[in-house]
């Protein structure tokens, strides 16, 4: 559901704010959307704002599940 919502917003040129409980898959859903965009030829940069406490987790999960995405912290 989350991925579908993000894809819907992307089609309309809108961004999203994902702020719900931990463990609901926000990281993987967002990475899946970014991979889908990259595979479709979209190379625009994406700004992800998150608390510093989760940057390490994001970095590890991006390296594990979406190693083809360039990442700048």
PDB file of N, CA and C in Angstrom:
ATOM      1  N   UNK A   1       0.817  -1.199   0.000  1.00  0.00           N
ATOM      2  CA  UNK A   1       0.000   0.000   0.000  1.00  0.00           C
ATOM      3  C   UNK A   1       0.856   1.255   0.000  1.00  0.00           C
ATOM      4  N   UNK A   2       1.893   1.238   0.825  1.00  0.00           N
ATOM      5  CA  UNK A   2       2.757   2.413   0.902  1.00  0.00           C
ATOM      6  C   UNK A   2       3.450   2.704  -0.413  1.00  0.00           C
ATOM      7  N   UNK A   3       3.965   1.658  -1.060  1.00  0.00           N
ATOM      8  CA  UNK A   3       4.628   1.822  -2.356  1.00  0.00           C
ATOM      9  C   UNK A   3       3.641   2.377  -3.383  1.00  0.00           C
ATOM     10  N   UNK A   4       2.434   1.837  -3.417  1.00  0.00           N
ATOM     11  CA  UNK A   4       1.418   2.311  -4.359  1.00  0.00           C
ATOM     12  C   UNK A   4       1.090   3.778  -4.117  1.00  0.00           C
ATOM     13  N   UNK A   5       1.000   4.161  -2.846  1.00  0.00           N
ATOM     14  CA  UNK A   5       0.723   5.554  -2.503  1.00  0.00           C
ATOM     15  C   UNK A   5       1.847   6.459  -2.982  1.00  0.00           C
ATOM     16  N   UNK A   6       3.088   6.051  -2.742  1.00  0.00           N
ATOM     17  CA  UNK A   6       4.231   6.844  -3.191  1.00  0.00           C
ATOM     18  C   UNK A   6       4.256   6.962  -4.712  1.00  0.00           C
ATOM     19  N   UNK A   7       3.977   5.866  -5.410  1.00  0.00           N
ATOM     20  CA  UNK A   7       3.957   5.884  -6.876  1.00  0.00           C
ATOM     21  C   UNK A   7       2.842   6.800  -7.384  1.00  0.00           C
ATOM     22  N   UNK A   8       1.680   6.766  -6.744  1.00  0.00           N
ATOM     23  CA  UNK A   8       0.569   7.649  -7.111  1.00  0.00           C
ATOM     24  C   UNK A   8       0.981   9.114  -6.968  1.00  0.00           C
ATOM     25  N   UNK A   9       1.567   9.456  -5.833  1.00  0.00           N
ATOM     26  CA  UNK A   9       2.011  10.833  -5.614  1.00  0.00           C
ATOM     27  C   UNK A   9       3.056  11.244  -6.642  1.00  0.00           C
ATOM     28  N   UNK A  10       3.977  10.339  -6.964  1.00  0.00           N
ATOM     29  CA  UNK A  10       5.035  10.626  -7.934  1.00  0.00           C
ATOM     30  C   UNK A  10       4.433  10.927  -9.311  1.00  0.00           C
ATOM     31  N   UNK A  11       3.404  10.156  -9.705  1.00  0.00           N
ATOM     32  CA  UNK A  11       2.760  10.388 -11.009  1.00  0.00           C
ATOM     33  C   UNK A  11       2.187  11.798 -11.105  1.00  0.00           C
ATOM     34  N   UNK A  12       1.747  12.354  -9.991  1.00  0.00           N
ATOM     35  CA  UNK A  12       1.165  13.681  -9.979  1.00  0.00           C
ATOM     36  C   UNK A  12       2.185  14.765  -9.636  1.00  0.00           C
ATOM     37  N   UNK A  13       3.454  14.367  -9.528  1.00  0.00           N
ATOM     38  CA  UNK A  13       4.507  15.341  -9.259  1.00  0.00           C
ATOM     39  C   UNK A  13       4.542  15.829  -7.824  1.00  0.00           C
ATOM     40  N   UNK A  14       4.014  15.021  -6.918  1.00  0.00           N
ATOM     41  CA  UNK A  14       3.955  15.411  -5.512  1.00  0.00           C
ATOM     42  C   UNK A  14       4.978  14.639  -4.702  1.00  0.00           C
ATOM     43  N   UNK A  15       5.393  15.200  -3.605  1.00  0.00           N
ATOM     44  CA  UNK A  15       6.281  14.525  -2.669  1.00  0.00           C
ATOM     45  C   UNK A  15       5.457  13.885  -1.565  1.00  0.00           C
ATOM     46  N   UNK A  16       6.134  13.313  -0.608  1.00  0.00           N
ATOM     47  CA  UNK A  16       5.427  12.652   0.482  1.00  0.00           C
ATOM     48  C   UNK A  16       6.193  12.839   1.777  1.00  0.00           C
ATOM     49  N   UNK A  17       5.476  12.768   2.858  1.00  0.00           N
ATOM     50  CA  UNK A  17       6.076  12.762   4.178  1.00  0.00           C
ATOM     51  C   UNK A  17       5.658  11.458   4.834  1.00  0.00           C
ATOM     52  N   UNK A  18       6.617  10.568   5.041  1.00  0.00           N
ATOM     53  CA  UNK A  18       6.322   9.290   5.677  1.00  0.00           C
ATOM     54  C   UNK A  18       6.694   9.383   7.138  1.00  0.00           C
ATOM     55  N   UNK A  19       5.707   9.396   7.982  1.00  0.00           N
ATOM     56  CA  UNK A  19       5.963   9.533   9.412  1.00  0.00           C
ATOM     57  C   UNK A  19       4.976   8.649  10.168  1.00  0.00           C
ATOM     58  N   UNK A  20       5.315   7.399  10.297  1.00  0.00           N
ATOM     59  CA  UNK A  20       4.477   6.492  11.064  1.00  0.00           C
ATOM     60  C   UNK A  20       5.354   5.655  11.975  1.00  0.00           C
ATOM     61  N   UNK A  21       4.790   4.670  12.589  1.00  0.00           N
ATOM     62  CA  UNK A  21       5.536   3.843  13.531  1.00  0.00           C
ATOM     63  C   UNK A  21       6.695   3.121  12.863  1.00  0.00           C
ATOM     64  N   UNK A  22       7.692   2.807  13.656  1.00  0.00           N
ATOM     65  CA  UNK A  22       8.855   2.074  13.151  1.00  0.00           C
ATOM     66  C   UNK A  22       8.446   0.658  12.755  1.00  0.00           C
ATOM     67  N   UNK A  23       9.150   0.114  11.772  1.00  0.00           N
ATOM     68  CA  UNK A  23       8.957  -1.273  11.394  1.00  0.00           C
ATOM     69  C   UNK A  23       7.858  -1.512  10.383  1.00  0.00           C
ATOM     70  N   UNK A  24       7.360  -0.458   9.735  1.00  0.00           N
ATOM     71  CA  UNK A  24       6.284  -0.644   8.770  1.00  0.00           C
ATOM     72  C   UNK A  24       6.775  -0.624   7.326  1.00  0.00           C
ATOM     73  N   UNK A  25       8.081  -0.576   7.114  1.00  0.00           N
ATOM     74  CA  UNK A  25       8.626  -0.714   5.770  1.00  0.00           C
ATOM     75  C   UNK A  25       8.817   0.565   4.988  1.00  0.00           C
ATOM     76  N   UNK A  26       8.874   1.704   5.659  1.00  0.00           N
ATOM     77  CA  UNK A  26       9.044   2.971   4.939  1.00  0.00           C
ATOM     78  C   UNK A  26      10.324   2.991   4.121  1.00  0.00           C
ATOM     79  N   UNK A  27      11.408   2.480   4.685  1.00  0.00           N
ATOM     80  CA  UNK A  27      12.695   2.496   4.000  1.00  0.00           C
ATOM     81  C   UNK A  27      12.635   1.672   2.724  1.00  0.00           C
ATOM     82  N   UNK A  28      12.180   0.443   2.816  1.00  0.00           N
ATOM     83  CA  UNK A  28      12.139  -0.429   1.639  1.00  0.00           C
ATOM     84  C   UNK A  28      11.162   0.069   0.592  1.00  0.00           C
ATOM     85  N   UNK A  29      10.031   0.607   1.007  1.00  0.00           N
ATOM     86  CA  UNK A  29       9.074   1.132   0.043  1.00  0.00           C
ATOM     87  C   UNK A  29       9.665   2.317  -0.716  1.00  0.00           C
ATOM     88  N   UNK A  30      10.343   3.189  -0.001  1.00  0.00           N
ATOM     89  CA  UNK A  30      10.959   4.352  -0.641  1.00  0.00           C
ATOM     90  C   UNK A  30      12.091   3.926  -1.569  1.00  0.00           C
ATOM     91  N   UNK A  31      12.922   3.000  -1.113  1.00  0.00           N
ATOM     92  CA  UNK A  31      14.003   2.502  -1.971  1.00  0.00           C
ATOM     93  C   UNK A  31      13.437   1.839  -3.225  1.00  0.00           C
ATOM     94  N   UNK A  32      12.356   1.084  -3.088  1.00  0.00           N
ATOM     95  CA  UNK A  32      11.731   0.437  -4.248  1.00  0.00           C
ATOM     96  C   UNK A  32      11.250   1.475  -5.252  1.00  0.00           C
ATOM     97  N   UNK A  33      10.668   2.561  -4.763  1.00  0.00           N
ATOM     98  CA  UNK A  33      10.211   3.625  -5.659  1.00  0.00           C
ATOM     99  C   UNK A  33      11.392   4.280  -6.369  1.00  0.00           C
ATOM    100  N   UNK A  34      12.467   4.539  -5.648  1.00  0.00           N
ATOM    101  CA  UNK A  34      13.641   5.167  -6.261  1.00  0.00           C
ATOM    102  C   UNK A  34      14.289   4.255  -7.290  1.00  0.00           C
ATOM    103  N   UNK A  35      14.333   2.962  -7.021  1.00  0.00           N
ATOM    104  CA  UNK A  35      14.873   1.999  -7.998  1.00  0.00           C
ATOM    105  C   UNK A  35      13.984   1.969  -9.233  1.00  0.00           C
ATOM    106  N   UNK A  36      12.674   1.951  -9.030  1.00  0.00           N
ATOM    107  CA  UNK A  36      11.744   1.956 -10.172  1.00  0.00           C
ATOM    108  C   UNK A  36      11.948   3.200 -11.033  1.00  0.00           C
ATOM    109  N   UNK A  37      12.091   4.352 -10.384  1.00  0.00           N
ATOM    110  CA  UNK A  37      12.328   5.588 -11.131  1.00  0.00           C
ATOM    111  C   UNK A  37      13.636   5.519 -11.913  1.00  0.00           C
ATOM    112  N   UNK A  38      14.688   5.036 -11.269  1.00  0.00           N
ATOM    113  CA  UNK A  38      15.997   4.939 -11.930  1.00  0.00           C
ATOM    114  C   UNK A  38      15.906   4.016 -13.142  1.00  0.00           C
ATOM    115  N   UNK A  39      15.223   2.878 -13.004  1.00  0.00           N
ATOM    116  CA  UNK A  39      15.068   1.939 -14.117  1.00  0.00           C
ATOM    117  C   UNK A  39      14.238   2.532 -15.253  1.00  0.00           C
ATOM    118  N   UNK A  40      13.369   3.504 -14.933  1.00  0.00           N
ATOM    119  CA  UNK A  40      12.562   4.179 -15.948  1.00  0.00           C
ATOM    120  C   UNK A  40      13.308   5.355 -16.570  1.00  0.00           C
ATOM    121  N   UNK A  41      14.566   5.563 -16.156  1.00  0.00           N
ATOM    122  CA  UNK A  41      15.379   6.618 -16.740  1.00  0.00           C
ATOM    123  C   UNK A  41      15.344   7.939 -16.001  1.00  0.00           C
ATOM    124  N   UNK A  42      14.679   7.996 -14.862  1.00  0.00           N
ATOM    125  CA  UNK A  42      14.630   9.229 -14.071  1.00  0.00           C
ATOM    126  C   UNK A  42      15.934   9.329 -13.278  1.00  0.00           C
ATOM    127  N   UNK A  43      16.667  10.413 -13.508  1.00  0.00           N
ATOM    128  CA  UNK A  43      17.953  10.577 -12.822  1.00  0.00           C
ATOM    129  C   UNK A  43      18.010  11.840 -11.973  1.00  0.00           C
ATOM    130  N   UNK A  44      16.858  12.471 -11.761  1.00  0.00           N
ATOM    131  CA  UNK A  44      16.825  13.660 -10.915  1.00  0.00           C
ATOM    132  C   UNK A  44      17.237  13.287  -9.499  1.00  0.00           C
ATOM    133  N   UNK A  45      17.920  14.191  -8.813  1.00  0.00           N
ATOM    134  CA  UNK A  45      18.263  13.901  -7.417  1.00  0.00           C
ATOM    135  C   UNK A  45      17.010  13.906  -6.541  1.00  0.00           C
ATOM    136  N   UNK A  46      17.096  13.178  -5.449  1.00  0.00           N
ATOM    137  CA  UNK A  46      16.006  13.098  -4.477  1.00  0.00           C
ATOM    138  C   UNK A  46      16.556  13.533  -3.130  1.00  0.00           C
ATOM    139  N   UNK A  47      15.844  14.401  -2.452  1.00  0.00           N
ATOM    140  CA  UNK A  47      16.238  14.830  -1.118  1.00  0.00           C
ATOM    141  C   UNK A  47      15.427  14.037  -0.111  1.00  0.00           C
ATOM    142  N   UNK A  48      16.121  13.330   0.739  1.00  0.00           N
ATOM    143  CA  UNK A  48      15.482  12.575   1.807  1.00  0.00           C
ATOM    144  C   UNK A  48      15.883  13.211   3.128  1.00  0.00           C
ATOM    145  N   UNK A  49      14.924  13.721   3.850  1.00  0.00           N
ATOM    146  CA  UNK A  49      15.188  14.329   5.155  1.00  0.00           C
ATOM    147  C   UNK A  49      14.738  13.355   6.231  1.00  0.00           C
ATOM    148  N   UNK A  50      15.647  13.064   7.126  1.00  0.00           N
ATOM    149  CA  UNK A  50      15.320  12.133   8.213  1.00  0.00           C
ATOM    150  C   UNK A  50      16.188  12.468   9.421  1.00  0.00           C
ATOM    151  N   UNK A  51      15.786  11.998  10.592  1.00  0.00           N
ATOM    152  CA  UNK A  51      16.603  12.234  11.780  1.00  0.00           C
ATOM    153  C   UNK A  51      17.974  11.566  11.641  1.00  0.00           C
ATOM    154  N   UNK A  52      18.984  12.186  12.194  1.00  0.00           N
ATOM    155  CA  UNK A  52      20.335  11.606  12.130  1.00  0.00           C
ATOM    156  C   UNK A  52      20.381  10.206  12.725  1.00  0.00           C
ATOM    157  N   UNK A  53      19.485   9.911  13.641  1.00  0.00           N
ATOM    158  CA  UNK A  53      19.486   8.598  14.286  1.00  0.00           C
ATOM    159  C   UNK A  53      19.156   7.461  13.325  1.00  0.00           C
ATOM    160  N   UNK A  54      18.569   7.762  12.161  1.00  0.00           N
ATOM    161  CA  UNK A  54      18.229   6.696  11.209  1.00  0.00           C
ATOM    162  C   UNK A  54      19.103   6.712   9.954  1.00  0.00           C
ATOM    163  N   UNK A  55      20.012   7.668   9.846  1.00  0.00           N
ATOM    164  CA  UNK A  55      20.864   7.763   8.654  1.00  0.00           C
ATOM    165  C   UNK A  55      21.690   6.492   8.464  1.00  0.00           C
ATOM    166  N   UNK A  56      22.259   5.958   9.519  1.00  0.00           N
ATOM    167  CA  UNK A  56      23.049   4.736   9.412  1.00  0.00           C
ATOM    168  C   UNK A  56      22.224   3.573   8.908  1.00  0.00           C
ATOM    169  N   UNK A  57      21.012   3.438   9.416  1.00  0.00           N
ATOM    170  CA  UNK A  57      20.121   2.368   8.961  1.00  0.00           C
ATOM    171  C   UNK A  57      19.773   2.540   7.488  1.00  0.00           C
ATOM    172  N   UNK A  58      19.441   3.769   7.087  1.00  0.00           N
ATOM    173  CA  UNK A  58      19.129   4.033   5.687  1.00  0.00           C
ATOM    174  C   UNK A  58      20.314   3.666   4.788  1.00  0.00           C
ATOM    175  N   UNK A  59      21.477   4.071   5.185  1.00  0.00           N
ATOM    176  CA  UNK A  59      22.681   3.794   4.401  1.00  0.00           C
ATOM    177  C   UNK A  59      22.896   2.290   4.232  1.00  0.00           C
ATOM    178  N   UNK A  60      22.772   1.548   5.326  1.00  0.00           N
ATOM    179  CA  UNK A  60      22.952   0.090   5.262  1.00  0.00           C
ATOM    180  C   UNK A  60      21.883  -0.576   4.405  1.00  0.00           C
ATOM    181  N   UNK A  61      20.636  -0.167   4.565  1.00  0.00           N
ATOM    182  CA  UNK A  61      19.563  -0.785   3.789  1.00  0.00           C
ATOM    183  C   UNK A  61      19.659  -0.416   2.315  1.00  0.00           C
ATOM    184  N   UNK A  62      20.072   0.802   2.008  1.00  0.00           N
ATOM    185  CA  UNK A  62      20.263   1.188   0.608  1.00  0.00           C
ATOM    186  C   UNK A  62      21.379   0.356  -0.021  1.00  0.00           C
ATOM    187  N   UNK A  63      22.467   0.168   0.707  1.00  0.00           N
ATOM    188  CA  UNK A  63      23.578  -0.638   0.183  1.00  0.00           C
ATOM    189  C   UNK A  63      23.157  -2.088  -0.017  1.00  0.00           C
ATOM    190  N   UNK A  64      22.309  -2.579   0.851  1.00  0.00           N
ATOM    191  CA  UNK A  64      21.888  -3.984   0.775  1.00  0.00           C
ATOM    192  C   UNK A  64      20.824  -4.224  -0.289  1.00  0.00           C
ATOM    193  N   UNK A  65      19.786  -3.379  -0.322  1.00  0.00           N
ATOM    194  CA  UNK A  65      18.629  -3.628  -1.176  1.00  0.00           C
ATOM    195  C   UNK A  65      18.619  -2.836  -2.481  1.00  0.00           C
ATOM    196  N   UNK A  66      19.409  -1.771  -2.571  1.00  0.00           N
ATOM    197  CA  UNK A  66      19.423  -0.945  -3.782  1.00  0.00           C
ATOM    198  C   UNK A  66      20.832  -0.435  -4.056  1.00  0.00           C
ATOM    199  N   UNK A  67      21.795  -1.345  -4.207  1.00  0.00           N
ATOM    200  CA  UNK A  67      23.186  -0.907  -4.364  1.00  0.00           C
ATOM    201  C   UNK A  67      23.424  -0.093  -5.637  1.00  0.00           C
ATOM    202  N   UNK A  68      22.508  -0.155  -6.587  1.00  0.00           N
ATOM    203  CA  UNK A  68      22.682   0.604  -7.828  1.00  0.00           C
ATOM    204  C   UNK A  68      22.344   2.083  -7.665  1.00  0.00           C
ATOM    205  N   UNK A  69      21.748   2.464  -6.544  1.00  0.00           N
ATOM    206  CA  UNK A  69      21.418   3.867  -6.321  1.00  0.00           C
ATOM    207  C   UNK A  69      22.620   4.627  -5.765  1.00  0.00           C
ATOM    208  N   UNK A  70      22.966   5.753  -6.375  1.00  0.00           N
ATOM    209  CA  UNK A  70      24.020   6.573  -5.789  1.00  0.00           C
ATOM    210  C   UNK A  70      23.500   7.203  -4.500  1.00  0.00           C
ATOM    211  N   UNK A  71      24.345   7.278  -3.497  1.00  0.00           N
ATOM    212  CA  UNK A  71      23.940   7.775  -2.188  1.00  0.00           C
ATOM    213  C   UNK A  71      24.969   8.786  -1.700  1.00  0.00           C
ATOM    214  N   UNK A  72      24.493   9.925  -1.275  1.00  0.00           N
ATOM    215  CA  UNK A  72      25.360  10.961  -0.731  1.00  0.00           C
ATOM    216  C   UNK A  72      24.795  11.380   0.616  1.00  0.00           C
ATOM    217  N   UNK A  73      25.586  11.216   1.656  1.00  0.00           N
ATOM    218  CA  UNK A  73      25.126  11.591   2.991  1.00  0.00           C
ATOM    219  C   UNK A  73      25.844  12.867   3.400  1.00  0.00           C
TER     220      UNK A  73
END
